[in-house]
PDB file of C-alpha atoms in Angstrom:
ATOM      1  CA  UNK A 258      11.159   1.515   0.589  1.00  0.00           C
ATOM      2  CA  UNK A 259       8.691  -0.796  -1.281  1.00  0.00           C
ATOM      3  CA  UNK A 260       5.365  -0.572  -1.839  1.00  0.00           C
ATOM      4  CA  UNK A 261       2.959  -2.777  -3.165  1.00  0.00           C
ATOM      5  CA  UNK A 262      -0.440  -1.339  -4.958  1.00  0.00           C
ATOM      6  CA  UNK A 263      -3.387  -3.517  -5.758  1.00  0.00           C
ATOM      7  CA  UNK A 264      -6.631  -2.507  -7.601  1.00  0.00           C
ATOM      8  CA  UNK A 265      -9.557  -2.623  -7.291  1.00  0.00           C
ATOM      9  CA  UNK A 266      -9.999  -2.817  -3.725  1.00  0.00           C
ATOM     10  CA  UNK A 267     -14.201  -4.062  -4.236  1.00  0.00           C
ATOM     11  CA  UNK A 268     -15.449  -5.663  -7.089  1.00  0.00           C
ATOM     12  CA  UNK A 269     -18.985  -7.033  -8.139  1.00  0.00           C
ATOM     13  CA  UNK A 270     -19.644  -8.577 -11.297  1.00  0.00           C
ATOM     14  CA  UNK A 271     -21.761 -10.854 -12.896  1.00  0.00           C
ATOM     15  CA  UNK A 272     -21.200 -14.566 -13.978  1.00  0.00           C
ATOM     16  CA  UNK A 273     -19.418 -14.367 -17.980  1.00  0.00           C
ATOM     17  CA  UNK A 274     -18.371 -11.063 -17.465  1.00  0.00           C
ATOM     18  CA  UNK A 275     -14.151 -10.731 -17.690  1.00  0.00           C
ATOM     19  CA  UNK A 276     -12.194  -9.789 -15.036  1.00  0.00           C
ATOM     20  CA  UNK A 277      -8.820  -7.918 -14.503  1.00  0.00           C
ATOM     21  CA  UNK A 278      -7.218  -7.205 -11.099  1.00  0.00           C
ATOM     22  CA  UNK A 279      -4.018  -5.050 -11.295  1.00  0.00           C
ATOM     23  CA  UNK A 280      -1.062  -5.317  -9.144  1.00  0.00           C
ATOM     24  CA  UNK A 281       2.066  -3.419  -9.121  1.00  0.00           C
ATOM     25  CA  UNK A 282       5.229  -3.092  -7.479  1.00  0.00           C
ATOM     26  CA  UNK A 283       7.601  -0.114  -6.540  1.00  0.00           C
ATOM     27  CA  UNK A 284      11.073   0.439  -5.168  1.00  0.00           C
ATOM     28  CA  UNK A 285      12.707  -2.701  -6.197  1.00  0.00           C
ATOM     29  CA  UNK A 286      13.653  -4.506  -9.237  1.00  0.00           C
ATOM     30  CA  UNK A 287      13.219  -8.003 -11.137  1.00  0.00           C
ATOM     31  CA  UNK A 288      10.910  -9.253  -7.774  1.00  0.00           C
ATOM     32  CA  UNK A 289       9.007 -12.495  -7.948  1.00  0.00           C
ATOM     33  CA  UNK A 290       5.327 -11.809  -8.148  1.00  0.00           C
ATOM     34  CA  UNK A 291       2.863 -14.143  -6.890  1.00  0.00           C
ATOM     35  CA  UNK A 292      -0.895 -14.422  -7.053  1.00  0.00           C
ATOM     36  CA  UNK A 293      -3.222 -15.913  -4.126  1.00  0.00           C
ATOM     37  CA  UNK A 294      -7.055 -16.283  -3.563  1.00  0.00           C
ATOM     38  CA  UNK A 295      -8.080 -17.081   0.172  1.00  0.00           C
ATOM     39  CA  UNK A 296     -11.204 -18.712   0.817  1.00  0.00           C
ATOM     40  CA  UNK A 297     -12.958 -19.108   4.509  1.00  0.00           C
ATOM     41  CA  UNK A 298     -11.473 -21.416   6.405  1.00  0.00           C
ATOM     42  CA  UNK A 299      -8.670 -22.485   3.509  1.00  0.00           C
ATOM     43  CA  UNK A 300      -6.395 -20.514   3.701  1.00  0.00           C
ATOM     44  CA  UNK A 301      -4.029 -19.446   1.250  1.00  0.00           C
ATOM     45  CA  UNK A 302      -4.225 -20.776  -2.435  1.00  0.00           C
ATOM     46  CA  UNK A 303      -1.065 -19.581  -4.647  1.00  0.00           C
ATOM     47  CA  UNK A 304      -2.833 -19.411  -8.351  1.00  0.00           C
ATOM     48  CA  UNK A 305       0.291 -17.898 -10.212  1.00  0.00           C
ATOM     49  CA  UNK A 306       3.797 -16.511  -9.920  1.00  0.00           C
ATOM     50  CA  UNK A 307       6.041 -15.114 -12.496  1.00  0.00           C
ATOM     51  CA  UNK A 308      10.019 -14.650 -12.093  1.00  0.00           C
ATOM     52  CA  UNK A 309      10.036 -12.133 -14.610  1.00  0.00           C
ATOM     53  CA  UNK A 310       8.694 -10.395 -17.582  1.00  0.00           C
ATOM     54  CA  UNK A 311       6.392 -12.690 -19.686  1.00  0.00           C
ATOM     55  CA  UNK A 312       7.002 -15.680 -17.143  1.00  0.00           C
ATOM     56  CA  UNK A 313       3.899 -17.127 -15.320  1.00  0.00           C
ATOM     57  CA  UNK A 314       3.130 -20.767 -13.833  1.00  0.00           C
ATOM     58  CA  UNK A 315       0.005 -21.949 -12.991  1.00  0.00           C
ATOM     59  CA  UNK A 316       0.138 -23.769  -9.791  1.00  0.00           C
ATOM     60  CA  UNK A 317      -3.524 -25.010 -10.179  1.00  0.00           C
ATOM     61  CA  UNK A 318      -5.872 -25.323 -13.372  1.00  0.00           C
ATOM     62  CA  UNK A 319      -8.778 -22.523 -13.573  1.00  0.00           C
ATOM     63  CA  UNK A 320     -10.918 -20.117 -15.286  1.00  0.00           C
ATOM     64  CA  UNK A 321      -8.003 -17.070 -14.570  1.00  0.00           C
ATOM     65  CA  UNK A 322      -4.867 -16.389 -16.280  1.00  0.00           C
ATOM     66  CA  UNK A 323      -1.957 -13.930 -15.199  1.00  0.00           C
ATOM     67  CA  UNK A 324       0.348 -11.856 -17.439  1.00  0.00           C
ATOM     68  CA  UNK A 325       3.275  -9.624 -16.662  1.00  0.00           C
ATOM     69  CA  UNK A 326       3.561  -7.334 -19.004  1.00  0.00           C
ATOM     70  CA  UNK A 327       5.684  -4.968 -17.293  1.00  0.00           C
ATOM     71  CA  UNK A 328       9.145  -5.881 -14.728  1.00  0.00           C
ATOM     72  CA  UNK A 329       6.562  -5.043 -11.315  1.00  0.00           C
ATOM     73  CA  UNK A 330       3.246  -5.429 -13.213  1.00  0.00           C
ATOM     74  CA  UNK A 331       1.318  -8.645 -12.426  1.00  0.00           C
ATOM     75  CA  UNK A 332      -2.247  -9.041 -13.552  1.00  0.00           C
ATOM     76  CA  UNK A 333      -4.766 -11.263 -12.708  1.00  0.00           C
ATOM     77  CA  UNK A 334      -7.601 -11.811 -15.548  1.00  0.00           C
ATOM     78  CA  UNK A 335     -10.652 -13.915 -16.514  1.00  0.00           C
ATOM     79  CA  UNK A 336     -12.771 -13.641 -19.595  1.00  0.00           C
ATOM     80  CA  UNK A 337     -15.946 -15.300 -18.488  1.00  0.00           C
ATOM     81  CA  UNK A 338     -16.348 -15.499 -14.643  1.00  0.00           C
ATOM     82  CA  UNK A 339     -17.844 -18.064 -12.502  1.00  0.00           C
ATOM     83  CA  UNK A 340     -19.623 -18.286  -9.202  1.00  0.00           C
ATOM     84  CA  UNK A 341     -16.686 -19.782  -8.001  1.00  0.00           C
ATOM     85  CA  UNK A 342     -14.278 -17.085  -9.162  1.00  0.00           C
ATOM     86  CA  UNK A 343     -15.603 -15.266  -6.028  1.00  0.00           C
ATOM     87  CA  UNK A 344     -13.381 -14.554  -3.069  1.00  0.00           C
ATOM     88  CA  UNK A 345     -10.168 -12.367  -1.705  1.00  0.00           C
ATOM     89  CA  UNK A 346      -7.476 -11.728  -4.011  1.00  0.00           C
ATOM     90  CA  UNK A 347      -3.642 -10.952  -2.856  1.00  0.00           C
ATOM     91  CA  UNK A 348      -1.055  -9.889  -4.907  1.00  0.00           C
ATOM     92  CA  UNK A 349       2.404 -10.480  -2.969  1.00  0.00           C
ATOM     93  CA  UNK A 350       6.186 -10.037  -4.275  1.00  0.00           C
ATOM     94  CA  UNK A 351       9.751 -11.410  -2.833  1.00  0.00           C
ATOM     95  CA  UNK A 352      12.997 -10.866  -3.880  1.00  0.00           C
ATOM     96  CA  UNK A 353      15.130 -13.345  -4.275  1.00  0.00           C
ATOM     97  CA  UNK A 354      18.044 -13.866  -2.229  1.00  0.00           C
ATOM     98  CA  UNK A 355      17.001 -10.698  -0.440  1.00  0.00           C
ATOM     99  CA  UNK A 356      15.501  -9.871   3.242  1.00  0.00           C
ATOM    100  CA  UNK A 357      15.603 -14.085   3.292  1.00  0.00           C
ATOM    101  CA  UNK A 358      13.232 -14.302   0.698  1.00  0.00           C
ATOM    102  CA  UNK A 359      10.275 -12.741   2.666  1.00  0.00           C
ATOM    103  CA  UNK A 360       7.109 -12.223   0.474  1.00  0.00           C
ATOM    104  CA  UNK A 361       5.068  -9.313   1.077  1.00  0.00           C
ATOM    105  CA  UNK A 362       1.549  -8.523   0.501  1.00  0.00           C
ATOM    106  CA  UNK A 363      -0.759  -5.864  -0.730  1.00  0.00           C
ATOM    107  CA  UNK A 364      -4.076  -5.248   0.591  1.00  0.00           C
ATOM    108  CA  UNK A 365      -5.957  -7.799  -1.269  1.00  0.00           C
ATOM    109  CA  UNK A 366      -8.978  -7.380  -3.647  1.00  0.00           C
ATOM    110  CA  UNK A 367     -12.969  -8.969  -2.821  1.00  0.00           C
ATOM    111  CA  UNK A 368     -14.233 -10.398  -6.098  1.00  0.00           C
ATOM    112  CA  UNK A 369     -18.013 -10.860  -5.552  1.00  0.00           C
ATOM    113  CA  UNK A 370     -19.474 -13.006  -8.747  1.00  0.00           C
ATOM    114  CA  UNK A 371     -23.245 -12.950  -8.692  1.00  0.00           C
TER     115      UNK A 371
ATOM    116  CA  UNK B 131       4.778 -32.909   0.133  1.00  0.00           C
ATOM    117  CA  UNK B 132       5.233 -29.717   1.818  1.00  0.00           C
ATOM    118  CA  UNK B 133       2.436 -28.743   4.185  1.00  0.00           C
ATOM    119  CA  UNK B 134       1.574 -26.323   6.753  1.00  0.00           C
ATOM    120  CA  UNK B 135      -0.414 -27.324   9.790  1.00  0.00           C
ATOM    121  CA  UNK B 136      -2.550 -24.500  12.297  1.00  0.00           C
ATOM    122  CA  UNK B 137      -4.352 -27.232  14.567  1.00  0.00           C
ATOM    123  CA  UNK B 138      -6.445 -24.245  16.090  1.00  0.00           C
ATOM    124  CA  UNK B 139      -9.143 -22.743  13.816  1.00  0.00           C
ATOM    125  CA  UNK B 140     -10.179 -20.696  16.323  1.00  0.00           C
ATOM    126  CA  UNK B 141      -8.657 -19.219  19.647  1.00  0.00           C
ATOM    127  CA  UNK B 142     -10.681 -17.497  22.599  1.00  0.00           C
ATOM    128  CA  UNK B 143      -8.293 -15.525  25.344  1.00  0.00           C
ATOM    129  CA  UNK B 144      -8.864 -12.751  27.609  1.00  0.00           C
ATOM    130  CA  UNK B 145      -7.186  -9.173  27.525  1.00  0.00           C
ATOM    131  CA  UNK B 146      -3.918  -9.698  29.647  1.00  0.00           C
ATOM    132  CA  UNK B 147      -3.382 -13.694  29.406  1.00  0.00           C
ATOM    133  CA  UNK B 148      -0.693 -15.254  27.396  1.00  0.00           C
ATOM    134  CA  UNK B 149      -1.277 -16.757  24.593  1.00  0.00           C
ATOM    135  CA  UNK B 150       0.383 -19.353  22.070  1.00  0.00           C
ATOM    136  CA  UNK B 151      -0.753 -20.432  18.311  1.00  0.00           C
ATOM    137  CA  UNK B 152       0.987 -23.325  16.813  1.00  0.00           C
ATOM    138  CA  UNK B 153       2.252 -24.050  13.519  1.00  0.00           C
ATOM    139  CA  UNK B 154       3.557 -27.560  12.662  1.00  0.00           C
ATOM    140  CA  UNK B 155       5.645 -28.270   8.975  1.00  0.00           C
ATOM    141  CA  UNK B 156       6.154 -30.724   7.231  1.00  0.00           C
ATOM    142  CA  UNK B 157       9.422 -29.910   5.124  1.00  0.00           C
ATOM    143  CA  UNK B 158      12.932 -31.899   4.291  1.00  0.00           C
ATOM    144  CA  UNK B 159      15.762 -29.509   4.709  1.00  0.00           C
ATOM    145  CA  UNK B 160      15.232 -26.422   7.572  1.00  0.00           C
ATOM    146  CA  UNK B 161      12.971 -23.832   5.853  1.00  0.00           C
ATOM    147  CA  UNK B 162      12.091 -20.390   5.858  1.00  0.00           C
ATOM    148  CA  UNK B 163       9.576 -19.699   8.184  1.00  0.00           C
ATOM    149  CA  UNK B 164       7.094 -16.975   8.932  1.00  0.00           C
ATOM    150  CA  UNK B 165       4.228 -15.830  10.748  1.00  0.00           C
ATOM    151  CA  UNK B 166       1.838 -12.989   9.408  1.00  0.00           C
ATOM    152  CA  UNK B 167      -1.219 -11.556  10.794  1.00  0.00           C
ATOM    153  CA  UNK B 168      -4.879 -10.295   8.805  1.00  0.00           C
ATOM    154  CA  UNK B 169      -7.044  -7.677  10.047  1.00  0.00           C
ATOM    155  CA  UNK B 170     -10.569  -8.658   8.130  1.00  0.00           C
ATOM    156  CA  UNK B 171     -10.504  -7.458   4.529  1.00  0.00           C
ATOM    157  CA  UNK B 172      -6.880  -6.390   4.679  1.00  0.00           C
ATOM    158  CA  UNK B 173      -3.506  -7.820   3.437  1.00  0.00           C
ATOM    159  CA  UNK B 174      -1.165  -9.846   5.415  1.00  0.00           C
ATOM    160  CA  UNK B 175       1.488  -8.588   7.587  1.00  0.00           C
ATOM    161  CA  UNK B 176       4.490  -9.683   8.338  1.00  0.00           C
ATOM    162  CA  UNK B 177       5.106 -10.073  12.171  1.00  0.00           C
ATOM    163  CA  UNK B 178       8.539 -12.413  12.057  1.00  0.00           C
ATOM    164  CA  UNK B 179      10.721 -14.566  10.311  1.00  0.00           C
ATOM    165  CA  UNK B 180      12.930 -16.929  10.854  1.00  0.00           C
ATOM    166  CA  UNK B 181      15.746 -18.291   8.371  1.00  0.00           C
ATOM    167  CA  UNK B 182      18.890 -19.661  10.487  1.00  0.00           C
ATOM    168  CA  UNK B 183      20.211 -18.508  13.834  1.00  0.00           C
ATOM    169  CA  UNK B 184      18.859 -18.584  17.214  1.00  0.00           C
ATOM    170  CA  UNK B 185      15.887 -20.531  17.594  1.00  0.00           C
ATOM    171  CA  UNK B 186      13.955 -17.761  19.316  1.00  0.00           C
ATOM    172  CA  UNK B 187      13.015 -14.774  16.951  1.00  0.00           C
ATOM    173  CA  UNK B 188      11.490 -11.395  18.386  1.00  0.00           C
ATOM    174  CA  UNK B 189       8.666  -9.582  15.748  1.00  0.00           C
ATOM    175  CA  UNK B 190       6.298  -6.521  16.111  1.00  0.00           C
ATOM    176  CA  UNK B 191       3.325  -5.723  18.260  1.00  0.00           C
ATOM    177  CA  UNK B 192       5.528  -7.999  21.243  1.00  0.00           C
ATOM    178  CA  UNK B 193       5.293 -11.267  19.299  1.00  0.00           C
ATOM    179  CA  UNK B 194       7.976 -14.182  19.310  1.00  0.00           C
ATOM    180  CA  UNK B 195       7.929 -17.001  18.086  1.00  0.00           C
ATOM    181  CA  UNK B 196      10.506 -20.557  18.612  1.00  0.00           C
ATOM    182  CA  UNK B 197      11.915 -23.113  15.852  1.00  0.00           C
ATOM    183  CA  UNK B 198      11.877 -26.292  17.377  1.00  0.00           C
ATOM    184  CA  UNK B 199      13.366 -28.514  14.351  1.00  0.00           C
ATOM    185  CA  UNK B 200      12.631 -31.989  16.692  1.00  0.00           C
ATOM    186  CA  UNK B 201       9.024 -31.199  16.477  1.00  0.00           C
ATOM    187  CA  UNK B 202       9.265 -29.257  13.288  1.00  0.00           C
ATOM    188  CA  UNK B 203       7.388 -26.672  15.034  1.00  0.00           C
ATOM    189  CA  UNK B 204       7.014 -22.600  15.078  1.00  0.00           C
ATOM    190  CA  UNK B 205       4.581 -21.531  17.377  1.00  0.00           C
ATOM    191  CA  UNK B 206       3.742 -18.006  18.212  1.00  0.00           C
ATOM    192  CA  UNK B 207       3.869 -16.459  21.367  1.00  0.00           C
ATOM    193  CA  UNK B 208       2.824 -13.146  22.985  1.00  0.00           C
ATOM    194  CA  UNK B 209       2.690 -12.753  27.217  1.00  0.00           C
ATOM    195  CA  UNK B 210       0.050 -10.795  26.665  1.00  0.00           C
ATOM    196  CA  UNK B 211      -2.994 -10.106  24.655  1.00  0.00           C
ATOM    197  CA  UNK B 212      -4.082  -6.991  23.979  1.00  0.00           C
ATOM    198  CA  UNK B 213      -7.676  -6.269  22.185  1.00  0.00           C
ATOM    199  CA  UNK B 214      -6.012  -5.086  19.016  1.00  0.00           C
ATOM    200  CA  UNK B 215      -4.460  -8.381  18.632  1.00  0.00           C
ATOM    201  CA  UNK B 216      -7.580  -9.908  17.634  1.00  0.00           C
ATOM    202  CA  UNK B 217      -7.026 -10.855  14.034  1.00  0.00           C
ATOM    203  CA  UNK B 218      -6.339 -14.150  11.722  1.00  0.00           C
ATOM    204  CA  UNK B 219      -2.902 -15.667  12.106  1.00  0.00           C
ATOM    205  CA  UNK B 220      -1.146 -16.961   9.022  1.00  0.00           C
ATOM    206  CA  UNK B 221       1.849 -19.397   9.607  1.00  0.00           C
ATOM    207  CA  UNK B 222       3.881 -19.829   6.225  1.00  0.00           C
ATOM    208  CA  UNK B 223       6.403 -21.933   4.978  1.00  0.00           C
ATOM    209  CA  UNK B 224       9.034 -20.948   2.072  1.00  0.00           C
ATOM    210  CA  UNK B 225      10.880 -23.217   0.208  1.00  0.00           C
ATOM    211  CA  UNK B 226      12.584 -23.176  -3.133  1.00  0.00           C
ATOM    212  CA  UNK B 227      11.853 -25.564  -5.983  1.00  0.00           C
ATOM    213  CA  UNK B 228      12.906 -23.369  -9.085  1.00  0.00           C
ATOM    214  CA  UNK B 229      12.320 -20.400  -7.258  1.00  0.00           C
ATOM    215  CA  UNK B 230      10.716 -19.496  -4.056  1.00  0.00           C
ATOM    216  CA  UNK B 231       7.243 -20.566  -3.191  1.00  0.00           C
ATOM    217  CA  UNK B 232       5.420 -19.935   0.141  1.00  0.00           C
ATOM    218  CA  UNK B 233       2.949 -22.468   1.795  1.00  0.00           C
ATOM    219  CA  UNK B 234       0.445 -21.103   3.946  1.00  0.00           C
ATOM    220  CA  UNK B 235      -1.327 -23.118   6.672  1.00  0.00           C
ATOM    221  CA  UNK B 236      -5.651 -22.782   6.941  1.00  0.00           C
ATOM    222  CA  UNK B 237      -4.782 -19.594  10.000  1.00  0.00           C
ATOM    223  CA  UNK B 238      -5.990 -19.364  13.382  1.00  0.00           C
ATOM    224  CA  UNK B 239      -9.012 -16.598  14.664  1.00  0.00           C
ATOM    225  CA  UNK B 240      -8.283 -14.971  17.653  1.00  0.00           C
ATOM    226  CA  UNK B 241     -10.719 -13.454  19.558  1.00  0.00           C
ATOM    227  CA  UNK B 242      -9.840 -11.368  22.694  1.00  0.00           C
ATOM    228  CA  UNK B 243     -12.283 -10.768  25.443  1.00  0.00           C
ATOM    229  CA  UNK B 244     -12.539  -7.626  27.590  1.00  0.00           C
TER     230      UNK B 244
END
């Protein structure tokens, strides 16, 4: 079955300081890979996705970028963080065309920026 | 533009009653739709999905939930509540537009009472 592993689970750092949040996928192939951040009361905010190796979009403009270096690697980075980089981080994934394109979600990582 | 509507931010029943969160869209063709559920500080969960079929779709933990294309609803349902259910409740929406993307409405708290 799949699994989806996201790390860290807690994070604190402080403003200008980079960031990198790890995701990574196992028991399928080629899946789409998605980043969200959910803030109180808003919801879910899709940052990135990626269809495949090397292939991000940017769904809104921001101080983090996303790379996938590896087939079921997706990782979220920033090199200087802001106050506002703060909140709850998911990494999902979907296959296309498979299970009718459910996305699934892995535990989620709290970015505190103080 | 796509959108995902939870009227209810928050939602106050007592162990045993019914209980029914809606979820409005706002989408051209019939779309994939789902409803997950958050424990605080954990991932989403999938509870159901529905893609084509009958109308009425059964999920875990005793949850169903109804397409009604006229009124371009999905609202949850459970007979009910049990104290465990209390949680965050994530309607999404997933569409394709180069590849599948998944819009998430603002969720709705429920709170169970003993």
């Amino acid at each position: 079955s799949q699994t989806i592993h996201q790390w860290p689970a807690t994070l604190v750092q402080p403003v200008g300081s980079p960031l990198s949040l790890e995701c990574t996928v196992e028991g399928t192939s080629n899946p789409n890979l998605y980043w969200y951040r959910q803030a109180a009361g808003r919801g879910l905010q899709l940052l990135f996705y990626s269809v495949g190796i090397g292939q991000i979009s940017s769904e809104v403009p921001q101080n983090l970028s996303a790379s996938r270096p590896q087939d079921r690697q997706f990782i979220l980075s920033s090199k200087k963080l802001l106050l506002s980089d703060s909140g709850f981080y998911l990494c999902a994934w979907s296959v296309p065309h498979s299970s009718g394109n459910t996305i699934y979600f892995g535990e989620g990582s709290w970015l505190t920026v103080v | 533009a796509q959108s995902v509507t939870q009227p209810d931010i928050h939602i106050t029943v007592s162990e045993g009653a019914s209980l029914e969160l809606r979820c409005n869209y706002s989408y051209g063709a019939t779309p994939y739709l789902f409803w997950y559920v958050q424990s605080p500080g954990q991932g989403l969960q999938l509870l159901l999905k529905y893609f084509s079929g009958d109308t009425l779709v059964q999920g875990i933990k005793g949850f169903e939930a109804e397409f009604k294309r006229s009124q371009s609803s999905f609202n949850l349902r459970k007979p009910s509540v049990h104290w465990s259910d209390a949680a965050e409740y994530f309607c999404a929406v997933g569409r394709y537009s180069g590849t599948y993307k998944y819009i998430f409405g603002t969720g709705t708290r429920l709170k169970v009472l003993a």
